[in-house]
PDB file of C-alpha atoms in Angstrom:
ATOM      1  CA  MET A   7     -39.116  14.464  -0.768  1.00 65.00           C
ATOM      2  CA  ASP A   8     -38.604  11.656   1.823  1.00 78.00           C
ATOM      3  CA  LYS A   9     -36.520  12.367   4.870  1.00 89.00           C
ATOM      4  CA  ILE A  10     -34.672   8.884   4.606  1.00 95.00           C
ATOM      5  CA  ALA A  11     -34.853   6.573   1.719  1.00 97.00           C
ATOM      6  CA  VAL A  12     -33.405   2.854   1.931  1.00 97.00           C
ATOM      7  CA  LEU A  13     -32.249   1.803  -1.615  1.00 97.00           C
ATOM      8  CA  ILE A  14     -31.967  -2.066  -2.124  1.00 97.00           C
ATOM      9  CA  PRO A  15     -30.673  -3.139  -5.447  1.00 95.00           C
ATOM     10  CA  CYS A  16     -31.826  -6.842  -6.038  1.00 94.00           C
ATOM     11  CA  TYR A  17     -31.282  -9.636  -8.510  1.00 94.00           C
ATOM     12  CA  ASN A  18     -32.724 -13.135  -7.387  1.00 93.00           C
ATOM     13  CA  GLU A  19     -32.568 -12.651  -3.549  1.00 93.00           C
ATOM     14  CA  GLU A  20     -35.671 -14.466  -2.543  1.00 94.00           C
ATOM     15  CA  LYS A  21     -33.816 -16.229   0.334  1.00 93.00           C
ATOM     16  CA  THR A  22     -33.032 -12.873   2.134  1.00 94.00           C
ATOM     17  CA  ILE A  23     -34.950  -9.997   0.705  1.00 96.00           C
ATOM     18  CA  ALA A  24     -37.893 -10.148   3.105  1.00 96.00           C
ATOM     19  CA  LYS A  25     -35.547 -10.103   6.107  1.00 95.00           C
ATOM     20  CA  VAL A  26     -33.530  -7.223   4.746  1.00 96.00           C
ATOM     21  CA  VAL A  27     -36.649  -5.169   4.226  1.00 97.00           C
ATOM     22  CA  LYS A  28     -38.039  -5.853   7.728  1.00 97.00           C
ATOM     23  CA  ASP A  29     -34.773  -5.125   9.370  1.00 96.00           C
ATOM     24  CA  ALA A  30     -34.726  -1.844   7.415  1.00 97.00           C
ATOM     25  CA  LYS A  31     -38.130  -0.936   8.644  1.00 96.00           C
ATOM     26  CA  ALA A  32     -37.298  -1.791  12.274  1.00 96.00           C
ATOM     27  CA  ALA A  33     -33.964   0.229  12.210  1.00 96.00           C
ATOM     28  CA  LEU A  34     -35.455   3.191  10.452  1.00 96.00           C
ATOM     29  CA  PRO A  35     -39.223   3.333  11.087  1.00 95.00           C
ATOM     30  CA  GLU A  36     -39.468   6.767   9.344  1.00 94.00           C
ATOM     31  CA  ALA A  37     -37.780   5.500   6.184  1.00 96.00           C
ATOM     32  CA  VAL A  38     -39.242   4.685   2.775  1.00 96.00           C
ATOM     33  CA  ILE A  39     -37.963   1.241   1.697  1.00 97.00           C
ATOM     34  CA  TYR A  40     -37.315   0.998  -2.099  1.00 97.00           C
ATOM     35  CA  VAL A  41     -36.399  -2.274  -3.721  1.00 97.00           C
ATOM     36  CA  TYR A  42     -35.239  -2.090  -7.285  1.00 97.00           C
ATOM     37  CA  ASP A  43     -35.516  -5.251  -9.089  1.00 96.00           C
ATOM     38  CA  ASN A  44     -32.952  -6.053 -11.860  1.00 96.00           C
ATOM     39  CA  ASN A  45     -34.856  -8.822 -13.935  1.00 95.00           C
ATOM     40  CA  SER A  46     -35.145 -11.358 -11.104  1.00 95.00           C
ATOM     41  CA  THR A  47     -36.530 -14.662 -12.047  1.00 94.00           C
ATOM     42  CA  ASP A  48     -37.444 -15.916  -8.637  1.00 93.00           C
ATOM     43  CA  ARG A  49     -39.847 -14.557  -5.904  1.00 95.00           C
ATOM     44  CA  THR A  50     -37.774 -11.596  -5.031  1.00 95.00           C
ATOM     45  CA  VAL A  51     -40.430  -8.940  -6.077  1.00 96.00           C
ATOM     46  CA  GLU A  52     -43.361 -10.824  -4.473  1.00 96.00           C
ATOM     47  CA  LEU A  53     -41.571 -11.245  -1.090  1.00 96.00           C
ATOM     48  CA  ALA A  54     -40.325  -7.675  -1.052  1.00 96.00           C
ATOM     49  CA  ARG A  55     -43.736  -6.311  -1.724  1.00 96.00           C
ATOM     50  CA  GLU A  56     -45.288  -8.465   0.944  1.00 96.00           C
ATOM     51  CA  ALA A  57     -42.540  -7.111   3.439  1.00 95.00           C
ATOM     52  CA  GLY A  58     -43.693  -3.627   2.838  1.00 95.00           C
ATOM     53  CA  ALA A  59     -41.190  -2.347   0.233  1.00 96.00           C
ATOM     54  CA  VAL A  60     -41.886   0.081  -2.708  1.00 97.00           C
ATOM     55  CA  ILE A  61     -41.124  -1.849  -5.866  1.00 97.00           C
ATOM     56  CA  ARG A  62     -39.394  -0.322  -8.820  1.00 97.00           C
ATOM     57  CA  HIS A  63     -37.658  -1.931 -11.895  1.00 96.00           C
ATOM     58  CA  GLU A  64     -34.430  -1.443 -13.822  1.00 96.00           C
ATOM     59  CA  TYR A  65     -34.380  -3.625 -16.977  1.00 95.00           C
ATOM     60  CA  MET A  66     -30.732  -2.949 -18.069  1.00 94.00           C
ATOM     61  CA  GLN A  67     -28.736  -5.666 -16.247  1.00 94.00           C
ATOM     62  CA  GLY A  68     -26.026  -4.644 -13.927  1.00 92.00           C
ATOM     63  CA  LYS A  69     -25.662  -3.040 -10.463  1.00 93.00           C
ATOM     64  CA  GLY A  70     -24.390   0.268 -11.839  1.00 93.00           C
ATOM     65  CA  ASN A  71     -27.438   0.588 -14.028  1.00 95.00           C
ATOM     66  CA  VAL A  72     -29.783  -0.187 -11.102  1.00 96.00           C
ATOM     67  CA  ILE A  73     -28.101   2.499  -8.937  1.00 95.00           C
ATOM     68  CA  ARG A  74     -28.304   5.173 -11.761  1.00 95.00           C
ATOM     69  CA  ARG A  75     -32.054   4.427 -11.881  1.00 95.00           C
ATOM     70  CA  MET A  76     -32.417   4.742  -8.104  1.00 96.00           C
ATOM     71  CA  PHE A  77     -30.464   7.984  -7.928  1.00 96.00           C
ATOM     72  CA  ARG A  78     -32.528   9.507 -10.606  1.00 95.00           C
ATOM     73  CA  GLU A  79     -35.909   8.659  -9.392  1.00 95.00           C
ATOM     74  CA  VAL A  80     -35.765   8.960  -5.591  1.00 95.00           C
ATOM     75  CA  GLU A  81     -35.776  12.225  -3.662  1.00 93.00           C
ATOM     76  CA  ALA A  82     -34.624  12.218  -0.040  1.00 94.00           C
ATOM     77  CA  ARG A  83     -32.443  14.129   2.368  1.00 94.00           C
ATOM     78  CA  CYS A  84     -30.566  11.013   3.087  1.00 96.00           C
ATOM     79  CA  TYR A  85     -30.203   7.756   1.387  1.00 97.00           C
ATOM     80  CA  ILE A  86     -29.075   4.369   2.791  1.00 98.00           C
ATOM     81  CA  MET A  87     -27.958   1.850   0.055  1.00 97.00           C
ATOM     82  CA  VAL A  88     -27.660  -1.810   1.116  1.00 97.00           C
ATOM     83  CA  ASP A  89     -27.308  -4.998  -0.580  1.00 94.00           C
ATOM     84  CA  GLY A  90     -30.380  -7.388  -0.509  1.00 93.00           C
ATOM     85  CA  ASP A  91     -28.239 -10.420   0.446  1.00 92.00           C
ATOM     86  CA  ASP A  92     -28.516  -9.822   4.263  1.00 92.00           C
ATOM     87  CA  THR A  93     -24.748  -9.477   4.685  1.00 92.00           C
ATOM     88  CA  TYR A  94     -25.022  -6.094   6.417  1.00 94.00           C
ATOM     89  CA  PRO A  95     -26.772  -5.639   9.796  1.00 93.00           C
ATOM     90  CA  MET A  96     -29.198  -2.824   9.525  1.00 96.00           C
ATOM     91  CA  GLU A  97     -28.869  -1.786  13.136  1.00 95.00           C
ATOM     92  CA  PHE A  98     -25.889   0.322  12.019  1.00 96.00           C
ATOM     93  CA  ALA A  99     -27.881   2.353   9.680  1.00 96.00           C
ATOM     94  CA  PRO A 100     -29.248   5.085  12.297  1.00 97.00           C
ATOM     95  CA  GLU A 101     -25.631   6.096  13.067  1.00 97.00           C
ATOM     96  CA  MET A 102     -24.896   6.381   9.397  1.00 97.00           C
ATOM     97  CA  VAL A 103     -28.014   8.520   8.765  1.00 97.00           C
ATOM     98  CA  ASP A 104     -27.068  10.770  11.686  1.00 96.00           C
ATOM     99  CA  LYS A 105     -23.783  11.519  10.168  1.00 97.00           C
ATOM    100  CA  VAL A 106     -25.500  12.710   6.977  1.00 96.00           C
ATOM    101  CA  LEU A 107     -28.318  14.626   8.581  1.00 94.00           C
ATOM    102  CA  HIS A 108     -26.452  16.144  11.534  1.00 94.00           C
ATOM    103  CA  HIS A 109     -22.692  16.176  10.605  1.00 95.00           C
ATOM    104  CA  ASN A 110     -22.683  17.212   6.908  1.00 94.00           C
ATOM    105  CA  ALA A 111     -21.309  13.986   5.603  1.00 96.00           C
ATOM    106  CA  ASP A 112     -21.738  13.606   1.917  1.00 97.00           C
ATOM    107  CA  MET A 113     -20.947   9.801   1.904  1.00 97.00           C
ATOM    108  CA  VAL A 114     -20.773   7.452   4.869  1.00 97.00           C
ATOM    109  CA  VAL A 115     -18.895   4.183   4.363  1.00 96.00           C
ATOM    110  CA  GLY A 116     -19.996   1.009   6.013  1.00 95.00           C
ATOM    111  CA  ASP A 117     -16.621  -0.336   6.832  1.00 94.00           C
ATOM    112  CA  ARG A 118     -16.650  -4.242   6.850  1.00 92.00           C
ATOM    113  CA  LEU A 119     -12.758  -4.581   6.525  1.00 90.00           C
ATOM    114  CA  SER A 120     -12.151  -3.192   9.939  1.00 89.00           C
ATOM    115  CA  SER A 121     -14.470  -5.667  11.640  1.00 87.00           C
ATOM    116  CA  THR A 122     -15.582  -9.234  10.758  1.00 79.00           C
ATOM    117  CA  TYR A 123     -15.085  -9.370   6.884  1.00 83.00           C
ATOM    118  CA  PHE A 124     -11.930 -11.288   6.724  1.00 77.00           C
ATOM    119  CA  SER A 125     -13.170 -14.004   9.071  1.00 77.00           C
ATOM    120  CA  GLU A 126     -16.733 -14.244   7.749  1.00 74.00           C
ATOM    121  CA  ASN A 127     -15.888 -14.086   3.971  1.00 72.00           C
ATOM    122  CA  LYS A 128     -15.208 -17.667   2.668  1.00 65.00           C
ATOM    123  CA  ARG A 129     -13.726 -16.495  -0.662  1.00 68.00           C
ATOM    124  CA  PRO A 130     -10.026 -15.784  -0.123  1.00 64.00           C
ATOM    125  CA  PHE A 131      -9.532 -14.033  -3.620  1.00 65.00           C
ATOM    126  CA  HIS A 132     -12.187 -11.491  -2.512  1.00 69.00           C
ATOM    127  CA  ASN A 133     -10.244 -10.858   0.627  1.00 73.00           C
ATOM    128  CA  MET A 134      -7.113 -10.167  -1.452  1.00 78.00           C
ATOM    129  CA  GLY A 135      -8.986  -8.146  -3.889  1.00 78.00           C
ATOM    130  CA  ASN A 136     -10.495  -5.847  -1.447  1.00 82.00           C
ATOM    131  CA  SER A 137      -7.085  -5.228   0.186  1.00 85.00           C
ATOM    132  CA  LEU A 138      -5.457  -4.501  -3.233  1.00 86.00           C
ATOM    133  CA  VAL A 139      -8.182  -2.153  -4.392  1.00 88.00           C
ATOM    134  CA  ARG A 140      -7.964  -0.278  -0.945  1.00 91.00           C
ATOM    135  CA  ALA A 141      -4.287   0.026  -1.063  1.00 91.00           C
ATOM    136  CA  SER A 142      -4.241   1.184  -4.678  1.00 91.00           C
ATOM    137  CA  ILE A 143      -6.704   3.914  -4.309  1.00 92.00           C
ATOM    138  CA  ASN A 144      -5.460   5.253  -1.084  1.00 92.00           C
ATOM    139  CA  ARG A 145      -2.021   5.313  -2.833  1.00 92.00           C
ATOM    140  CA  LEU A 146      -3.092   6.949  -6.063  1.00 90.00           C
ATOM    141  CA  PHE A 147      -5.425   9.522  -4.631  1.00 92.00           C
ATOM    142  CA  GLN A 148      -3.651  10.240  -1.308  1.00 91.00           C
ATOM    143  CA  CYS A 149      -6.458   9.189   0.916  1.00 92.00           C
ATOM    144  CA  ASP A 150      -7.299   6.870   3.822  1.00 92.00           C
ATOM    145  CA  ILE A 151     -10.605   5.098   2.840  1.00 93.00           C
ATOM    146  CA  LYS A 152     -11.151   2.075   4.992  1.00 92.00           C
ATOM    147  CA  ASP A 153     -13.426   0.071   2.660  1.00 92.00           C
ATOM    148  CA  ILE A 154     -13.658   0.889  -0.946  1.00 91.00           C
ATOM    149  CA  MET A 155     -16.075  -1.822  -2.244  1.00 89.00           C
ATOM    150  CA  THR A 156     -18.588  -2.103   0.512  1.00 92.00           C
ATOM    151  CA  GLY A 157     -22.328  -2.190  -0.543  1.00 92.00           C
ATOM    152  CA  PHE A 158     -23.530  -0.485   2.667  1.00 96.00           C
ATOM    153  CA  ARG A 159     -23.394   3.266   2.368  1.00 97.00           C
ATOM    154  CA  ALA A 160     -25.265   6.535   3.230  1.00 97.00           C
ATOM    155  CA  PHE A 161     -25.466   9.565   0.923  1.00 97.00           C
ATOM    156  CA  SER A 162     -26.581  13.113   1.032  1.00 96.00           C
ATOM    157  CA  TYR A 163     -28.964  14.645  -1.524  1.00 95.00           C
ATOM    158  CA  GLY A 164     -26.064  16.637  -2.917  1.00 95.00           C
ATOM    159  CA  PHE A 165     -24.032  13.684  -3.568  1.00 96.00           C
ATOM    160  CA  VAL A 166     -26.749  11.516  -5.253  1.00 96.00           C
ATOM    161  CA  LYS A 167     -27.859  14.252  -7.583  1.00 95.00           C
ATOM    162  CA  THR A 168     -24.491  15.255  -8.709  1.00 95.00           C
ATOM    163  CA  PHE A 169     -22.722  11.754  -8.967  1.00 95.00           C
ATOM    164  CA  PRO A 170     -22.099  10.922 -12.665  1.00 92.00           C
ATOM    165  CA  ILE A 171     -22.554   7.154 -12.932  1.00 91.00           C
ATOM    166  CA  LEU A 172     -20.509   5.590 -15.739  1.00 88.00           C
ATOM    167  CA  SER A 173     -20.053   1.997 -14.590  1.00 87.00           C
ATOM    168  CA  LYS A 174     -22.707  -0.694 -15.438  1.00 87.00           C
ATOM    169  CA  GLY A 175     -21.677  -3.431 -12.891  1.00 84.00           C
ATOM    170  CA  PHE A 176     -20.086  -3.952  -9.468  1.00 82.00           C
ATOM    171  CA  GLU A 177     -17.322  -1.498 -10.078  1.00 88.00           C
ATOM    172  CA  ILE A 178     -19.737   1.207  -9.133  1.00 91.00           C
ATOM    173  CA  GLU A 179     -18.575   1.290  -5.569  1.00 91.00           C
ATOM    174  CA  THR A 180     -15.137   1.977  -6.707  1.00 92.00           C
ATOM    175  CA  GLU A 181     -16.312   4.915  -8.964  1.00 93.00           C
ATOM    176  CA  MET A 182     -18.288   6.610  -6.329  1.00 94.00           C
ATOM    177  CA  THR A 183     -15.530   6.352  -3.694  1.00 94.00           C
ATOM    178  CA  ILE A 184     -13.078   7.970  -6.153  1.00 93.00           C
ATOM    179  CA  HIS A 185     -15.634  10.586  -7.095  1.00 94.00           C
ATOM    180  CA  ALA A 186     -16.139  11.576  -3.477  1.00 95.00           C
ATOM    181  CA  VAL A 187     -12.377  11.596  -2.778  1.00 94.00           C
ATOM    182  CA  TYR A 188     -11.471  13.694  -5.785  1.00 94.00           C
ATOM    183  CA  ASN A 189     -14.191  16.300  -5.242  1.00 94.00           C
ATOM    184  CA  GLN A 190     -13.151  16.620  -1.648  1.00 93.00           C
ATOM    185  CA  LEU A 191     -16.568  15.635  -0.399  1.00 95.00           C
ATOM    186  CA  GLN A 192     -16.996  14.880   3.198  1.00 97.00           C
ATOM    187  CA  ILE A 193     -16.507  10.986   3.791  1.00 97.00           C
ATOM    188  CA  ASP A 194     -17.292   9.447   7.249  1.00 97.00           C
ATOM    189  CA  ASN A 195     -16.529   5.981   8.326  1.00 96.00           C
ATOM    190  CA  VAL A 196     -18.798   3.616  10.458  1.00 96.00           C
ATOM    191  CA  ILE A 197     -17.431   0.266  11.401  1.00 96.00           C
ATOM    192  CA  VAL A 198     -20.119  -2.320  10.703  1.00 95.00           C
ATOM    193  CA  ASP A 199     -20.347  -6.086  11.265  1.00 92.00           C
ATOM    194  CA  TYR A 200     -20.191  -8.330   8.202  1.00 91.00           C
ATOM    195  CA  ARG A 201     -21.822 -11.774   7.901  1.00 87.00           C
ATOM    196  CA  ASP A 202     -21.421 -14.206   5.019  1.00 81.00           C
ATOM    197  CA  ARG A 203     -24.413 -15.076   2.760  1.00 75.00           C
ATOM    198  CA  PRO A 204     -26.951 -17.652   4.312  1.00 75.00           C
ATOM    199  CA  GLU A 205     -26.851 -21.072   2.864  1.00 73.00           C
ATOM    200  CA  GLY A 206     -28.728 -21.124  -0.447  1.00 68.00           C
ATOM    201  CA  SER A 207     -27.980 -17.516  -1.331  1.00 68.00           C
ATOM    202  CA  VAL A 208     -25.656 -17.194  -4.319  1.00 69.00           C
ATOM    203  CA  SER A 209     -23.287 -14.251  -4.937  1.00 68.00           C
ATOM    204  CA  LYS A 210     -23.710 -12.530  -8.267  1.00 67.00           C
ATOM    205  CA  LEU A 211     -20.064 -11.269  -8.286  1.00 67.00           C
ATOM    206  CA  ASN A 212     -17.495 -12.907 -10.478  1.00 68.00           C
ATOM    207  CA  THR A 213     -14.267 -12.931  -8.818  1.00 64.00           C
ATOM    208  CA  TYR A 214     -12.017 -12.610 -11.708  1.00 69.00           C
ATOM    209  CA  ALA A 215     -14.103 -10.720 -14.321  1.00 77.00           C
ATOM    210  CA  ASP A 216     -15.463  -8.136 -11.986  1.00 69.00           C
ATOM    211  CA  GLY A 217     -12.102  -7.867 -10.328  1.00 77.00           C
ATOM    212  CA  PHE A 218     -10.479  -6.916 -13.657  1.00 83.00           C
ATOM    213  CA  ARG A 219     -13.332  -4.419 -14.262  1.00 83.00           C
ATOM    214  CA  VAL A 220     -12.713  -2.818 -10.974  1.00 84.00           C
ATOM    215  CA  LEU A 221      -8.943  -2.436 -11.724  1.00 85.00           C
ATOM    216  CA  GLY A 222      -9.735  -1.013 -15.117  1.00 88.00           C
ATOM    217  CA  THR A 223     -12.003   1.492 -13.408  1.00 88.00           C
ATOM    218  CA  ILE A 224      -9.324   2.655 -11.094  1.00 90.00           C
ATOM    219  CA  PHE A 225      -7.050   3.018 -14.197  1.00 90.00           C
ATOM    220  CA  ARG A 226      -9.598   5.002 -16.077  1.00 89.00           C
ATOM    221  CA  LEU A 227     -10.468   7.199 -13.199  1.00 90.00           C
ATOM    222  CA  TYR A 228      -6.872   7.927 -12.372  1.00 92.00           C
ATOM    223  CA  ARG A 229      -6.391   8.920 -15.987  1.00 92.00           C
ATOM    224  CA  ASP A 230      -9.423  11.106 -15.945  1.00 91.00           C
ATOM    225  CA  TYR A 231      -9.039  12.791 -12.564  1.00 92.00           C
ATOM    226  CA  LYS A 232      -5.288  12.849 -12.305  1.00 93.00           C
ATOM    227  CA  PRO A 233      -4.113  13.383 -15.854  1.00 94.00           C
ATOM    228  CA  PHE A 234      -0.842  15.188 -15.020  1.00 94.00           C
ATOM    229  CA  GLY A 235       0.343  12.310 -12.747  1.00 93.00           C
ATOM    230  CA  PHE A 236      -0.978   9.698 -15.232  1.00 94.00           C
ATOM    231  CA  PHE A 237       0.681  11.002 -18.327  1.00 96.00           C
ATOM    232  CA  SER A 238       3.923  12.309 -16.471  1.00 95.00           C
ATOM    233  CA  LEU A 239       4.480   8.635 -15.457  1.00 95.00           C
ATOM    234  CA  PHE A 240       4.167   7.702 -19.076  1.00 94.00           C
ATOM    235  CA  ALA A 241       6.479  10.363 -20.108  1.00 96.00           C
ATOM    236  CA  LEU A 242       9.049   9.411 -17.493  1.00 97.00           C
ATOM    237  CA  LEU A 243       8.963   5.653 -18.644  1.00 96.00           C
ATOM    238  CA  LEU A 244       9.299   6.644 -22.326  1.00 96.00           C
ATOM    239  CA  ALA A 245      12.230   9.006 -21.592  1.00 96.00           C
ATOM    240  CA  VAL A 246      13.963   6.280 -19.634  1.00 97.00           C
ATOM    241  CA  VAL A 247      13.659   3.839 -22.493  1.00 96.00           C
ATOM    242  CA  SER A 248      14.954   6.510 -24.988  1.00 96.00           C
ATOM    243  CA  VAL A 249      18.034   7.286 -22.868  1.00 95.00           C
ATOM    244  CA  LEU A 250      18.747   3.610 -22.089  1.00 95.00           C
ATOM    245  CA  PHE A 251      18.935   2.893 -25.900  1.00 94.00           C
ATOM    246  CA  PHE A 252      20.710   6.138 -26.803  1.00 94.00           C
ATOM    247  CA  ILE A 253      23.685   5.588 -24.306  1.00 94.00           C
ATOM    248  CA  PRO A 254      25.290   2.749 -26.383  1.00 92.00           C
ATOM    249  CA  VAL A 255      24.986   4.771 -29.565  1.00 91.00           C
ATOM    250  CA  LEU A 256      26.534   7.864 -27.855  1.00 92.00           C
ATOM    251  CA  ALA A 257      29.433   5.734 -26.363  1.00 91.00           C
ATOM    252  CA  GLU A 258      30.142   4.239 -29.854  1.00 90.00           C
ATOM    253  CA  TYR A 259      30.263   7.740 -31.227  1.00 88.00           C
ATOM    254  CA  PHE A 260      32.780   8.920 -28.693  1.00 89.00           C
ATOM    255  CA  ALA A 261      34.947   5.826 -29.293  1.00 88.00           C
ATOM    256  CA  THR A 262      34.962   5.687 -33.019  1.00 88.00           C
ATOM    257  CA  GLY A 263      33.576   9.033 -34.199  1.00 84.00           C
ATOM    258  CA  LEU A 264      30.908   7.149 -36.189  1.00 85.00           C
ATOM    259  CA  VAL A 265      27.130   6.526 -35.681  1.00 85.00           C
ATOM    260  CA  LEU A 266      26.639   2.965 -36.928  1.00 83.00           C
ATOM    261  CA  LYS A 267      23.191   2.456 -35.465  1.00 87.00           C
ATOM    262  CA  PHE A 268      21.148   5.001 -37.213  1.00 88.00           C
ATOM    263  CA  PRO A 269      17.777   3.189 -36.852  1.00 91.00           C
ATOM    264  CA  THR A 270      18.282   2.885 -33.038  1.00 92.00           C
ATOM    265  CA  LEU A 271      19.121   6.618 -32.968  1.00 91.00           C
ATOM    266  CA  ILE A 272      16.060   7.559 -34.957  1.00 93.00           C
ATOM    267  CA  VAL A 273      13.825   5.427 -32.724  1.00 94.00           C
ATOM    268  CA  CYS A 274      15.208   6.936 -29.571  1.00 94.00           C
ATOM    269  CA  GLY A 275      14.467  10.511 -31.056  1.00 94.00           C
ATOM    270  CA  PHE A 276      10.843   9.490 -31.719  1.00 96.00           C
ATOM    271  CA  VAL A 277      10.367   7.794 -28.188  1.00 96.00           C
ATOM    272  CA  MET A 278      11.741  10.978 -26.572  1.00 96.00           C
ATOM    273  CA  LEU A 279       9.318  13.075 -28.666  1.00 96.00           C
ATOM    274  CA  ALA A 280       6.501  10.805 -27.481  1.00 96.00           C
ATOM    275  CA  ALA A 281       7.597  11.387 -23.947  1.00 96.00           C
ATOM    276  CA  ILE A 282       7.607  15.189 -24.423  1.00 96.00           C
ATOM    277  CA  GLN A 283       4.113  15.005 -25.992  1.00 96.00           C
ATOM    278  CA  SER A 284       2.951  12.875 -23.177  1.00 96.00           C
ATOM    279  CA  PHE A 285       4.062  15.413 -20.605  1.00 96.00           C
ATOM    280  CA  PHE A 286       2.472  18.386 -22.231  1.00 96.00           C
ATOM    281  CA  ALA A 287      -0.970  16.299 -22.801  1.00 95.00           C
ATOM    282  CA  GLY A 288      -0.835  15.820 -18.987  1.00 94.00           C
ATOM    283  CA  LEU A 289      -0.434  19.621 -18.550  1.00 94.00           C
ATOM    284  CA  MET A 290      -3.327  20.405 -20.827  1.00 94.00           C
ATOM    285  CA  LEU A 291      -5.639  17.834 -19.550  1.00 94.00           C
ATOM    286  CA  SER A 292      -4.796  18.816 -15.995  1.00 94.00           C
ATOM    287  CA  ASN A 293      -6.246  22.280 -16.814  1.00 92.00           C
ATOM    288  CA  SER A 294      -9.385  20.677 -18.248  1.00 92.00           C
ATOM    289  CA  ALA A 295      -9.666  18.579 -14.989  1.00 92.00           C
ATOM    290  CA  GLN A 296      -9.455  21.721 -12.739  1.00 91.00           C
ATOM    291  CA  LYS A 297     -12.161  23.330 -14.871  1.00 92.00           C
ATOM    292  CA  ASN A 298     -14.297  20.195 -14.316  1.00 91.00           C
ATOM    293  CA  ARG A 299     -13.827  20.545 -10.662  1.00 91.00           C
ATOM    294  CA  ARG A 300     -14.827  24.300 -10.857  1.00 92.00           C
ATOM    295  CA  ASP A 301     -17.927  23.275 -12.795  1.00 93.00           C
ATOM    296  CA  PHE A 302     -18.756  20.366 -10.320  1.00 93.00           C
ATOM    297  CA  GLU A 303     -18.605  22.826  -7.344  1.00 93.00           C
ATOM    298  CA  TYR A 304     -21.174  25.102  -9.143  1.00 92.00           C
ATOM    299  CA  ARG A 305     -23.484  22.160  -9.863  1.00 91.00           C
ATOM    300  CA  TYR A 306     -23.115  20.869  -6.380  1.00 91.00           C
ATOM    301  CA  THR A 307     -24.047  24.419  -4.990  1.00 92.00           C
ATOM    302  CA  LEU A 308     -27.076  24.439  -7.079  1.00 92.00           C
ATOM    303  CA  VAL A 309     -28.409  20.995  -5.983  1.00 92.00           C
ATOM    304  CA  CYS A 310     -27.814  21.970  -2.386  1.00 89.00           C
ATOM    305  CA  GLU A 311     -29.834  25.126  -2.859  1.00 89.00           C
ATOM    306  CA  LYS A 312     -32.706  23.110  -4.417  1.00 87.00           C
ATOM    307  CA  GLU A 313     -32.699  20.721  -1.405  1.00 86.00           C
ATOM    308  CA  LEU A 314     -32.879  23.582   0.962  1.00 85.00           C
ATOM    309  CA  ARG A 315     -35.878  25.189  -0.945  1.00 84.00           C
ATOM    310  CA  GLN A 316     -37.564  21.699  -0.911  1.00 80.00           C
ATOM    311  CA  ARG A 317     -37.054  21.308   2.845  1.00 78.00           C
ATOM    312  CA  GLU A 318     -38.402  24.949   3.595  1.00 76.00           C
ATOM    313  CA  GLN A 319     -41.450  24.128   1.294  1.00 74.00           C
ATOM    314  CA  PHE A 320     -42.395  20.820   2.799  1.00 64.00           C
ATOM    315  CA  GLY A 321     -41.103  21.516   6.347  1.00 62.00           C
ATOM    316  CA  LYS A 322     -38.658  18.752   6.529  1.00 52.00           C
TER     317      LYS A 322
END
């Protein structure tokens, strides 16, 4: 088990990868630097190896797939994850490591949005998207996370070994944030500077496609983690629709003693039944979600005990 592992997912970052590796070694001399290449077609691997990084590969395309591979293979007490595009200054890494090793943090967020992100980033839709995602998650999950989609984070061993990665692409940051919030893991915040990519370095993020994937991830995780709220909302909407269409039928009955719109009445009945079903589905799935929470706590305890045994065995 390494004490500190720096994890750098990479795809065609030859312009910046050597500098990122060297900066990581300077900021964290005791750390092992891992560069996980994701089918790069340029000199990323060659330059990273020359800079002193351990090179590993993930052949399934997508950042989520890379992080799944990294989390499975690397054993460390503290993990620093940083993008290979040199947008995050590594001098903030020691503070993030300290919060994991000495203050029990499970995840430390490198907060760009509270510093230079909005002035440095030249893509206005990214600015709007980050603000929208942050507001949505903080509202839906009753939390106060400062930066949801940052690629600069620190993790504990327990977080890394119990995080179920389902995403394949850039929505992975959103998924890990919601996972930490829902399972009441300790999340700390470190404000970091952000700088735009250097000239010649091209972002792999597709503003619209990846943006919709992120929103879809929020929708899916809210349904999975907060099923009672999710299905109760649907039940309320269906009930309101049913009542609104039923009112004219009822008024006509009181006025004439006749029901002339039987199809509308029948549809209203079925819609109200769907609302009732949705409400009780939320109740049942909420019980299942609570069981998953208990199972997670048990798994998390086992992983932390394993880490403690390894530390005692190797004296770290």
